[in-house]
Amino acid sequence: MTIIENVKQIMSNVDAAQAASSYSNQSVSVIAVTKYVTSDVAREVIENGIKHIAENRVDLFLEKYNSLKEYDVTWHLIGNLQRRKVKDVINFVDYFHALDSVKLANEINKRANHVIKCFVEVNISGEESKHGFSADELLSVLTELSKLENIKIVGLMTMAPFDATEEECDDIFGRTKKLQVEISEMKIPNIPCTELSMGMSRDYQNAIKNGATFVRIGTEFFKDL
Ligand SMILES: *Cc1c(COP(=O)(O)O)cnc(C)c1O
């Protein structure tokens, strides 16, 4: 396979999943997660039409950003972020996908020189090992988050457990969608919460069926090269 074949395959799977979904009226943005590859390989993905690039670590994010910033792409930081690293990276980030505490939100708000679009990470499955707010915890901090003028909560982000079955994914993604809609209907300032970041290589078609608007795909872009 080549990158161009992988890109075509993914885009056609995304189109098919979207057409079959009950959310077929919403658009789905495909984010290429380039953490497994060099900047040169990431460049190929961009030259084949992908407009969204993501990294999960600050050092890798900065490396890709500095090599590829001449391209007109949207930059996503998707991994958990330590508070002491916020100042090194946050002003190059278009979307941050792993807001998992109020303390981190306060640090981002302090260091940002413009409004950062953030997804709140939710741990709907309740897995011990996962970061993120439970639904109840999140509902209890919304007022506090809405006061941070450099943070716009664009939506929720979640991950299904690595070994989740199709039914378990449906349950987790479906519950995350419900929570996202519930919060968006509250019409809280700075918290539009209209987007949903969920779905990776193994489950993006299921995530789209359940209302994902951003999918984060790594492995599938770079397989069998
Ligand atoms: C690596 C990563 C992905 C992409 O995973 P694949 O299974 O390779 O598609 C998505 N989201 C996060 C947070 C990641 O760290």
PDB file of N, CA and C in Angstrom, residues 2 33 49 55 69 87 143 169 196 200:
ATOM      1  N   THR A   2       0.306   2.336  -0.470  1.00  0.00           N
ATOM      2  CA  THR A   2       0.994   3.623  -0.387  1.00  0.00           C
ATOM      3  C   THR A   2       0.113   4.543   0.465  1.00  0.00           C
ATOM      4  N   VAL A  33      -3.201  11.205  12.821  1.00  0.00           N
ATOM      5  CA  VAL A  33      -2.314  11.188  13.990  1.00  0.00           C
ATOM      6  C   VAL A  33      -0.954  10.690  13.514  1.00  0.00           C
ATOM      7  N   GLY A  49      -4.156  15.599   0.682  1.00  0.00           N
ATOM      8  CA  GLY A  49      -5.448  16.228   0.946  1.00  0.00           C
ATOM      9  C   GLY A  49      -5.927  16.253   2.378  1.00  0.00           C
ATOM     10  N   GLU A  55      -0.755  15.308  17.124  1.00  0.00           N
ATOM     11  CA  GLU A  55       0.290  14.614  17.874  1.00  0.00           C
ATOM     12  C   GLU A  55      -0.181  14.488  19.317  1.00  0.00           C
ATOM     13  N   LYS A  69       4.923  23.873   9.181  1.00  0.00           N
ATOM     14  CA  LYS A  69       4.012  24.999   9.429  1.00  0.00           C
ATOM     15  C   LYS A  69       3.703  25.819   8.187  1.00  0.00           C
ATOM     16  N   LYS A  87       2.889  26.112  28.611  1.00  0.00           N
ATOM     17  CA  LYS A  87       3.409  27.361  28.023  1.00  0.00           C
ATOM     18  C   LYS A  87       4.276  27.104  26.789  1.00  0.00           C
ATOM     19  N   THR A 143     -19.742  25.619  35.165  1.00  0.00           N
ATOM     20  CA  THR A 143     -19.827  27.050  35.470  1.00  0.00           C
ATOM     21  C   THR A 143     -18.438  27.646  35.619  1.00  0.00           C
ATOM     22  N   CYS A 169     -18.523  -0.443  22.480  1.00  0.00           N
ATOM     23  CA  CYS A 169     -18.231   0.838  21.798  1.00  0.00           C
ATOM     24  C   CYS A 169     -19.526   1.614  21.568  1.00  0.00           C
ATOM     25  N   LEU A 196     -17.789  16.358  18.729  1.00  0.00           N
ATOM     26  CA  LEU A 196     -17.506  15.104  19.418  1.00  0.00           C
ATOM     27  C   LEU A 196     -16.274  14.466  18.784  1.00  0.00           C
ATOM     28  N   MET A 200     -10.865   5.919  16.692  1.00  0.00           N
ATOM     29  CA  MET A 200      -9.466   5.749  16.289  1.00  0.00           C
ATOM     30  C   MET A 200      -9.458   4.670  15.207  1.00  0.00           C
TER      31      MET A 200
END
